[in-house]
Structure formats: C-alpha cells, structure tokens
PDB file of C-alpha atoms in Angstrom:
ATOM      1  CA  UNK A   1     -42.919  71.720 100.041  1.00 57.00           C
ATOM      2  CA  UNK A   2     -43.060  70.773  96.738  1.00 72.00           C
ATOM      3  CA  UNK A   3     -44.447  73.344  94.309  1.00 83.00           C
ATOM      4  CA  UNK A   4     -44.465  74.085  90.882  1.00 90.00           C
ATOM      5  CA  UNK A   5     -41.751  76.262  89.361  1.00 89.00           C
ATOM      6  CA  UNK A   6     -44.329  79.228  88.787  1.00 90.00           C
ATOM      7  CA  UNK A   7     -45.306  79.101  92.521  1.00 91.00           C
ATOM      8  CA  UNK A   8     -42.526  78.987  93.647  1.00 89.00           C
ATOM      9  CA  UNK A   9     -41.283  81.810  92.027  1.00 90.00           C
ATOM     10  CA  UNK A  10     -44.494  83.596  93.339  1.00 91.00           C
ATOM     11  CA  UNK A  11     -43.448  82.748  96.605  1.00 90.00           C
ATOM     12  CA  UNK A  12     -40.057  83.912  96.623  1.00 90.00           C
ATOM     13  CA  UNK A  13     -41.171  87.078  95.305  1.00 92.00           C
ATOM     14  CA  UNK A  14     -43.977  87.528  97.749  1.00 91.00           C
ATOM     15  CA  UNK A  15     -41.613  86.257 101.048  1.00 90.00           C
ATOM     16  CA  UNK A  16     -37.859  86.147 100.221  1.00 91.00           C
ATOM     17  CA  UNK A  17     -36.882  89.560  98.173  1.00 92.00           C
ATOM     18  CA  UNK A  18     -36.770  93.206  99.255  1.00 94.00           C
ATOM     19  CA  UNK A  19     -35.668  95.761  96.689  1.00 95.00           C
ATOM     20  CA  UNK A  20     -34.237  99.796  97.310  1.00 96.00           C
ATOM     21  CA  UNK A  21     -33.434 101.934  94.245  1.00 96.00           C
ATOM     22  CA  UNK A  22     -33.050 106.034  94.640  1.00 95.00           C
ATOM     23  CA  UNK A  23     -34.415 106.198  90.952  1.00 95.00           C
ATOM     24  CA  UNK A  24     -38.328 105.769  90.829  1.00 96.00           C
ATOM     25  CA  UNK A  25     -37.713 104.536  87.165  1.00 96.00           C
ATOM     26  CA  UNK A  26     -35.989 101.340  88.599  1.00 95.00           C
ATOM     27  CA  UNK A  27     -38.164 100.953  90.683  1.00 95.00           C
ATOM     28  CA  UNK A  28     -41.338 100.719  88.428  1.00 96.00           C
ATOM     29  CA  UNK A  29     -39.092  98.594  85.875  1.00 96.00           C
ATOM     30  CA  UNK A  30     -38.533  95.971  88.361  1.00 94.00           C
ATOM     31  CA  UNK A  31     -42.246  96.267  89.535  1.00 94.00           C
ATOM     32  CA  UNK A  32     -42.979  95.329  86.050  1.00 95.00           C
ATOM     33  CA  UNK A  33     -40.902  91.711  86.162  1.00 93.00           C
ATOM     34  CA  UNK A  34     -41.541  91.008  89.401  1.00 93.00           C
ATOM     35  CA  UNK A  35     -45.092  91.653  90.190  1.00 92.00           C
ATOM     36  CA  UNK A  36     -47.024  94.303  92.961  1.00 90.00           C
ATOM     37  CA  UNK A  37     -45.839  91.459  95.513  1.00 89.00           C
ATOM     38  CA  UNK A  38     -42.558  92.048  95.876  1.00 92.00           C
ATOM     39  CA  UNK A  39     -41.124  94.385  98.462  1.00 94.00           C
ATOM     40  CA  UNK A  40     -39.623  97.922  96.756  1.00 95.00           C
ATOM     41  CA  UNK A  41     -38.110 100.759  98.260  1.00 95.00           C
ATOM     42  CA  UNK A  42     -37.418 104.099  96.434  1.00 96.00           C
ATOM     43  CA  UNK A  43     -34.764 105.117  98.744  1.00 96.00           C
ATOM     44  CA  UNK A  44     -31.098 105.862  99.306  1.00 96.00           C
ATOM     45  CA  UNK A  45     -30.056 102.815 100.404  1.00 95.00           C
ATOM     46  CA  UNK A  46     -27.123 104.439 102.406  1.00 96.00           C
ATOM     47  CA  UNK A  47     -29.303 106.839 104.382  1.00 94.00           C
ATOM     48  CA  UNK A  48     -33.023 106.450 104.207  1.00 94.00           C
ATOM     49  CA  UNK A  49     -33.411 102.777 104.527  1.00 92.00           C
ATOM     50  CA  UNK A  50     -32.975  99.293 106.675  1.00 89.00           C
ATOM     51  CA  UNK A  51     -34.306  96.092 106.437  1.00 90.00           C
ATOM     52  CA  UNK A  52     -34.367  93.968 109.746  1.00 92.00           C
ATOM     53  CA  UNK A  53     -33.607  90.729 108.656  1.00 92.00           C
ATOM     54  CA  UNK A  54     -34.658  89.271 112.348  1.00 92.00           C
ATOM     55  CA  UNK A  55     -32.321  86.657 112.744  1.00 92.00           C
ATOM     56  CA  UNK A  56     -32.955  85.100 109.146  1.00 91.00           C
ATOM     57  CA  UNK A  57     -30.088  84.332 106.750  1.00 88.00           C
ATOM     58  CA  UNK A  58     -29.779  86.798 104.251  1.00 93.00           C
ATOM     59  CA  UNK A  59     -28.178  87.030 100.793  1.00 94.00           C
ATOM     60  CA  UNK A  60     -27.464  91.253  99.115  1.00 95.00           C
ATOM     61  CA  UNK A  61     -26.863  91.041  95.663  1.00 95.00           C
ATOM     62  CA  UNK A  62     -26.269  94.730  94.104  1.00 94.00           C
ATOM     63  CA  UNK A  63     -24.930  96.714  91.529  1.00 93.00           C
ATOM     64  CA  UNK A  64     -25.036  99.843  93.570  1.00 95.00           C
ATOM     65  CA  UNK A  65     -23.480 103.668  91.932  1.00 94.00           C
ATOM     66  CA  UNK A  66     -19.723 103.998  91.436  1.00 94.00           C
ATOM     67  CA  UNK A  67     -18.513 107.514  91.874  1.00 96.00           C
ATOM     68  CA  UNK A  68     -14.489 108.053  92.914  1.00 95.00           C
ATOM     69  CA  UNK A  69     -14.262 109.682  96.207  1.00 95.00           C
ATOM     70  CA  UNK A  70     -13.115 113.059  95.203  1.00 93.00           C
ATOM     71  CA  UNK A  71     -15.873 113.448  92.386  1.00 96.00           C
ATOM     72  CA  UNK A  72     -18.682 112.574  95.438  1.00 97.00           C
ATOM     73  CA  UNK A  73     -18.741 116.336  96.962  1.00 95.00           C
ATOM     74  CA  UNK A  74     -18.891 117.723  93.509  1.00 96.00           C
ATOM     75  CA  UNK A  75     -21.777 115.766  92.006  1.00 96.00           C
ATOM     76  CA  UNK A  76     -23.988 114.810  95.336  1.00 96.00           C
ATOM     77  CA  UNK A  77     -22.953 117.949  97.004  1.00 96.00           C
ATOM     78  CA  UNK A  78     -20.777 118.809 100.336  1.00 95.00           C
ATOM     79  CA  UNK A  79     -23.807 117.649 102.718  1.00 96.00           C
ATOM     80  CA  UNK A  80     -24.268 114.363 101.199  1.00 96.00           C
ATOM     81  CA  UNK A  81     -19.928 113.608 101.659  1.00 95.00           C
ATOM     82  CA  UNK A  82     -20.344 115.262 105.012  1.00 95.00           C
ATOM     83  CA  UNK A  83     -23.615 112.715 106.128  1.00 95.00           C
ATOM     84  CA  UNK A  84     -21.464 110.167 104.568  1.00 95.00           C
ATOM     85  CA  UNK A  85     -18.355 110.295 106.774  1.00 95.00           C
ATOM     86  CA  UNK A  86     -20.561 111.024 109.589  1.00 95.00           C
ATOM     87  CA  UNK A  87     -22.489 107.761 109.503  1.00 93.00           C
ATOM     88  CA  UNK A  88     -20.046 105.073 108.285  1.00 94.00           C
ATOM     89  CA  UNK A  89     -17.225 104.661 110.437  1.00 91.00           C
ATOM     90  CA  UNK A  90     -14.707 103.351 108.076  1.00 94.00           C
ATOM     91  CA  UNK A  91     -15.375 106.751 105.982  1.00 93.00           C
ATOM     92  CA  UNK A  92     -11.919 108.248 104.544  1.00 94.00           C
ATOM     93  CA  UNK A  93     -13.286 110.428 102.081  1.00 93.00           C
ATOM     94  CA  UNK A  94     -11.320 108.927  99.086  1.00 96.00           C
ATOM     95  CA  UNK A  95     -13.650 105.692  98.838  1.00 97.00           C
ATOM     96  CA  UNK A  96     -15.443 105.244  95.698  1.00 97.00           C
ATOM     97  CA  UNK A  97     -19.461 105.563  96.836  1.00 97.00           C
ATOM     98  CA  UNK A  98     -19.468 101.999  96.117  1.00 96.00           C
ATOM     99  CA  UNK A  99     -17.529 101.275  98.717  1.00 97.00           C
ATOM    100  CA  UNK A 100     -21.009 102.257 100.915  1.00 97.00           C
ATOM    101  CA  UNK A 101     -23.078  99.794  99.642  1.00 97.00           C
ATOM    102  CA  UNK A 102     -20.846  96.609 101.099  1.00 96.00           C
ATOM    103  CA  UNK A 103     -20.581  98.526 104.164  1.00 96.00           C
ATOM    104  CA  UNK A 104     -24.337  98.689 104.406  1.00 96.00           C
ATOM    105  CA  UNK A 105     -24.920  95.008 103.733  1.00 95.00           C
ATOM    106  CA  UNK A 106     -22.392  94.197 106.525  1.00 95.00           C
ATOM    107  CA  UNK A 107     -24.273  96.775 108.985  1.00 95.00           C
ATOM    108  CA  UNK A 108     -27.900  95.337 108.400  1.00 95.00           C
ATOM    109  CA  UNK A 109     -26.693  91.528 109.049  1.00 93.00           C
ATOM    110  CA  UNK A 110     -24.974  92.939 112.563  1.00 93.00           C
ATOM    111  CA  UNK A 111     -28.173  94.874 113.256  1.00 93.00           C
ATOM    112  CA  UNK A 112     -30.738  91.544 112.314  1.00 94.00           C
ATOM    113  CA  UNK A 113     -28.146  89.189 113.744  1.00 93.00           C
ATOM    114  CA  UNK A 114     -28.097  87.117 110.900  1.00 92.00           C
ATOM    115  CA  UNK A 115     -26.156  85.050 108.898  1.00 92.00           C
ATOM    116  CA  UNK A 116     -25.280  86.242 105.625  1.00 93.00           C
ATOM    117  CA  UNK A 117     -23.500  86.662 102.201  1.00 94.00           C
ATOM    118  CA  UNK A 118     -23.339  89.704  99.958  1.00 93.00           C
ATOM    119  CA  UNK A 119     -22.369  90.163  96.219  1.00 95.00           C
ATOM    120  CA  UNK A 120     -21.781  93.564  94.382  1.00 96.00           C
ATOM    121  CA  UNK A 121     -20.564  94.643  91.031  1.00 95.00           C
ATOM    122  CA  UNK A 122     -18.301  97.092  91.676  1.00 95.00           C
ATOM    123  CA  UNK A 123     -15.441  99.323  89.984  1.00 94.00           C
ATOM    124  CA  UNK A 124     -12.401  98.048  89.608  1.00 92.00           C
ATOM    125  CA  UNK A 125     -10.597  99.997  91.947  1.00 93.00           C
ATOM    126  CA  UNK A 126     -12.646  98.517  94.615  1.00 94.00           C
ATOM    127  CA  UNK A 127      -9.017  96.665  95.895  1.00 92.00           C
ATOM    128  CA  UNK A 128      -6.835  99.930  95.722  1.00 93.00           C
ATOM    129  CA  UNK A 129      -6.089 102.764  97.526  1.00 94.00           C
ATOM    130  CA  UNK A 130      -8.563 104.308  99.802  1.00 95.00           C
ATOM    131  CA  UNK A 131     -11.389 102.567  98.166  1.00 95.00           C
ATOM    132  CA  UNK A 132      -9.954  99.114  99.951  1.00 95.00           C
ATOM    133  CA  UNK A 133      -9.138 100.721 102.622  1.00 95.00           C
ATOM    134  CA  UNK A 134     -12.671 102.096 103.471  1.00 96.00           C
ATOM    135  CA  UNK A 135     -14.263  98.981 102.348  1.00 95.00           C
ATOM    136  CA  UNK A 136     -12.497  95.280 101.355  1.00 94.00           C
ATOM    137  CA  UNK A 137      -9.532  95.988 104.007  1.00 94.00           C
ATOM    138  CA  UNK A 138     -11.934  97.323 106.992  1.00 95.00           C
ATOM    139  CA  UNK A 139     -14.200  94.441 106.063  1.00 95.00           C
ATOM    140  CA  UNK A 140     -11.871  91.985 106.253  1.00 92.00           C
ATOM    141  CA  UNK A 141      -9.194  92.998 108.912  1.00 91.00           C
ATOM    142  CA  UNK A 142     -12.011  94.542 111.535  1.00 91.00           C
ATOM    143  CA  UNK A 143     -15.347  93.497 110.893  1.00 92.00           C
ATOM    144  CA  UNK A 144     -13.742  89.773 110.192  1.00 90.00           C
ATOM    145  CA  UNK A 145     -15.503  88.950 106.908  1.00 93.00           C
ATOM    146  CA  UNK A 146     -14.318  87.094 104.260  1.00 90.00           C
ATOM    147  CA  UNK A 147     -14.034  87.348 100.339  1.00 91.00           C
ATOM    148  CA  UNK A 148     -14.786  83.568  99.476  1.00 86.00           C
ATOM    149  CA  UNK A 149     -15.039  84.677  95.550  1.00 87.00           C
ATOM    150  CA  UNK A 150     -13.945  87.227  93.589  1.00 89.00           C
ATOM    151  CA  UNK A 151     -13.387  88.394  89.789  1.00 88.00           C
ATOM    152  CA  UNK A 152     -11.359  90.857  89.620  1.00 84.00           C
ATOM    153  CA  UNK A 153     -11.126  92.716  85.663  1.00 84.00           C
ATOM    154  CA  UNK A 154     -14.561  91.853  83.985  1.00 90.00           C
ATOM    155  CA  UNK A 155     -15.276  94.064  80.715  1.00 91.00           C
ATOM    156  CA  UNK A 156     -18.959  95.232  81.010  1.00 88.00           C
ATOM    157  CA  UNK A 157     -21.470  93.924  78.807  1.00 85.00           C
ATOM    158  CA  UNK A 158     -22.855  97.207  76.909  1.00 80.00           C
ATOM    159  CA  UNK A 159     -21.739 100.532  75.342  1.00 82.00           C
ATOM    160  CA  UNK A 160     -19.845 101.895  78.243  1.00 81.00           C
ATOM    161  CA  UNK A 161     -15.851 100.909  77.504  1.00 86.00           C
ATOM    162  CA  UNK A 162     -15.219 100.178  81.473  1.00 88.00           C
ATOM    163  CA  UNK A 163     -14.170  97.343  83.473  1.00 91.00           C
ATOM    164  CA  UNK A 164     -16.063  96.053  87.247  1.00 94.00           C
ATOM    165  CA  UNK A 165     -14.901  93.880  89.758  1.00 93.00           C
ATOM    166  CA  UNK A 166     -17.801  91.337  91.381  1.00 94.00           C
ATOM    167  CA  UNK A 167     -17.003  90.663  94.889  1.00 94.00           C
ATOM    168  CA  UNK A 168     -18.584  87.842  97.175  1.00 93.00           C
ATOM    169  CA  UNK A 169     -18.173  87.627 101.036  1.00 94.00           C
ATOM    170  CA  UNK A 170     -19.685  86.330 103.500  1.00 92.00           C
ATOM    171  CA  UNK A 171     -19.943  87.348 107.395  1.00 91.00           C
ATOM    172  CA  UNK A 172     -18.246  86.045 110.150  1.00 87.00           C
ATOM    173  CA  UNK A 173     -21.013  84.628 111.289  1.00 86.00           C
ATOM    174  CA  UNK A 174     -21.363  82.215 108.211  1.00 88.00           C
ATOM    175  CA  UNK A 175     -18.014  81.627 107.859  1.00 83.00           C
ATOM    176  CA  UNK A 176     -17.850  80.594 111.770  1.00 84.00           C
ATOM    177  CA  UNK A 177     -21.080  77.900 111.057  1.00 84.00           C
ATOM    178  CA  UNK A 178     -19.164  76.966 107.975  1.00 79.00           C
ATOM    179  CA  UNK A 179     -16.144  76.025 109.961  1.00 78.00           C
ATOM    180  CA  UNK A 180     -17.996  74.008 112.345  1.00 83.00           C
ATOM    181  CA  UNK A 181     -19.312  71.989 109.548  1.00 79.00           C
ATOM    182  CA  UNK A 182     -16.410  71.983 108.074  1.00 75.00           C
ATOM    183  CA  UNK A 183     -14.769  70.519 110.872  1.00 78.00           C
ATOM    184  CA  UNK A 184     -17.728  68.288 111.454  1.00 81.00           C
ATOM    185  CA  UNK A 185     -16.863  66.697 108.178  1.00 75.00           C
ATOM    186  CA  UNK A 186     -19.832  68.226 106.484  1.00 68.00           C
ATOM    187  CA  UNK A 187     -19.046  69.740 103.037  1.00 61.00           C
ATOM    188  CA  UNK A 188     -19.114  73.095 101.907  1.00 53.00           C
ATOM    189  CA  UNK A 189     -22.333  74.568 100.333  1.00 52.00           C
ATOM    190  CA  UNK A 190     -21.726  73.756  96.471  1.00 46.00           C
ATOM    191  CA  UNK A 191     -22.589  77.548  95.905  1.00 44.00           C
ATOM    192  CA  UNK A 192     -20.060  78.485  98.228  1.00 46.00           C
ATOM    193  CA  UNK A 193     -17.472  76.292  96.859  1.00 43.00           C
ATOM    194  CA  UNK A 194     -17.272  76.968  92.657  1.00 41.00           C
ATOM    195  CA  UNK A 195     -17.088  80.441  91.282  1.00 40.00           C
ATOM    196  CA  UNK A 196     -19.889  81.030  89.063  1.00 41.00           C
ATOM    197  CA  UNK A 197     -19.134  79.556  85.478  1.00 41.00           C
ATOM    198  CA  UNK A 198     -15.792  78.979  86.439  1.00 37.00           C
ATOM    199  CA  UNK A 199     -15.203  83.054  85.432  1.00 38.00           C
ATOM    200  CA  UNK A 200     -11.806  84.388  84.699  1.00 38.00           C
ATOM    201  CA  UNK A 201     -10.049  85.166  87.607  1.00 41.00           C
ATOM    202  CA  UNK A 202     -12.308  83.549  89.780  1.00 40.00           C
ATOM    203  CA  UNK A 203     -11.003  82.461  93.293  1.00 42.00           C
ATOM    204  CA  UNK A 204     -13.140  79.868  95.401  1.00 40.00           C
ATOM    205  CA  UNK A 205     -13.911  79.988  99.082  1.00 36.00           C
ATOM    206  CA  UNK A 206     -10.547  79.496 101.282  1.00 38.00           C
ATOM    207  CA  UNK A 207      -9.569  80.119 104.768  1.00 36.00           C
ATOM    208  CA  UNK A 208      -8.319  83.526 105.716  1.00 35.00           C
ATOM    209  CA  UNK A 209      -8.770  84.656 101.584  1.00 38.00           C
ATOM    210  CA  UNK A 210      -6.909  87.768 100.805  1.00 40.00           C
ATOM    211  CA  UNK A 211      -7.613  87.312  97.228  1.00 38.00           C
ATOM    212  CA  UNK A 212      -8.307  91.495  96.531  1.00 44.00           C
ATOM    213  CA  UNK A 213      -5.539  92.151  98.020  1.00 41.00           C
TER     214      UNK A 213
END
C-alpha cells in the first residue's frame, strides 16, 4: 500500500521492530528516536528474553557486548558463565560473550520457524579460536547456516582504538528458498547479493561460503 515516507516509517515502528537492551539508558535513548510505539525490552537478551517470530521472516541486526571468554567469570560473575554453558549448547567457555548473541538469533528463528537473516558487529576475533568454534564454525558446520557477507578488520568509528568484524548470515531455511529460486532462474535478492557500499573486505553471497574461516 502506498504510503507516505512518514507513515510508513510509523508503521514499521509500530509492526515490524522489537528492541532488548540490559541497560535501561538504551533503552529510553532509543524510546526517544523511535517513539512509545515501538516494542522495547530491558532485558538480557541471552537469558530473560524471546521473541516468537510465528512463522514470519525475520531480520536481527545487533551490536551486542564483547567480553573474551576468560574475562566473562571475572566481570559477570561464576553464575552468569555457569547459566551460560548450561543453556547454549555450543558453550566452550573460551567464546567471546558475543559469540551468544548470533547463537540467540539462530535459536529464536528455529523456535518461530521462520525464515531469517542476522547481522552483528562483533570483535574481531569472532573467526579464531574458541570464539569460532562456539559460534561461526557451530553455525555453519551444524546448524547449516551460511555467512553470505562479511567484513572482516573494520576500525571503529569513535575514541576507542579497536577493530570489529560485521558478520551477515542467513538460515538454512533462507538459503534453501534462495536455492529454489535460484534454480528457478529467479535472481538473488539485490540486498543479498552486494555487500553494503562495496566495504573493504567485503565478500558477497556464495554457495557453501567459508569466508571467516
């Protein structure tokens, strides 16, 4: 339906986004640009909340906490590393806390049965060690997802001297409906196709991508 630009940004607010933050100061700042109409959690994300996405397509986009695997006891506490490789199966106990955050995203499109893609900024040792192996690696090897786009070494853009990696997959379920299309001789999504600005070290959508590896 065709609508203009400031309704349908109402809209999407009001019908299409959901928001979870642990800190009630994000929280009100985003309440702020996008309105009382928009869905926002204060939560942990990891424990204390779940969207059912009932069937729908859904799209994460995050910047969720990075915290290296050994520091997580020490600044969240034993309990909180204990709950963690209680609750997420691919748990080593070396994975960044980042490393959470994609496996949630995965976990709520299984539990809605949807259709899905999720993007995160995340540290840039999201590909190594025990880090990849409790997240990209599982994610890719068991659950059967795939990295269609990924940057790997991006300076951040403000005071802290660090560098992220932005990951984009997409579940097997989308990748399965993009095959079909694919082989149907329908093209790829365009979105699906480019990387973003055509970023440095950008890697479009391929079959079987290993590009973090």
């Amino acid at each position: 339906i065709a609508c203009a630009p400031e309704e349908a940004r109402a809209r999407i607010i009001e019908n299409c986004l959901v928001g979870v933050d642990v800190d009630p100061t994000a929280i009100e700042s985003a309440r702020v640009r996008l309105g009382p109409d928009c869905e926002l959690d204060c939560a942990d994300a990891l424990f204390d909340w779940r969207f059912d996405t009932d069937g729908r397509p859904t799209a994460f986009v995050g910047n969720p906490p990075f915290l290296g695997g050994g520091r997580i006891s020490t600044i969240k506490g034993a309990p909180y590393q204990k709950r963690l490789l209680a609750e997420w199966t691919p748990a080593n106990g070396g994975a960044d806390l980042c490393t959470y955050f994609l496996l949630l995203a995965a976990d709520v499109l299984d539990q809605g049965g949807s259709m899905g893609t999720f993007s995160f900024i995340c540290t840039n040792t999201i590909s190594q060690g025990r880090t990849r192996e409790a997240g990209l690696a599982w994610l890719q090897n068991e659950h059967r997802d795939v990295i269609y786009c990924a940057d790997r070494a991006i300076p951040w853009p403000g005071a802290a001297n660090i560098t992220v990696s932005i990951v984009h997959l997409a579940n097997e379920e989308l990748w399965r409906e993009i095959g079909e299309r694919n082989a149907a001789g329908v093209e790829y999504e365009p979105w699906l196709c480019t990387p973003p600005n055509n970023a440095r070290g950008s890697t479009p959508l391929r079959r079987s991508s290993r590009v973090m590896s």
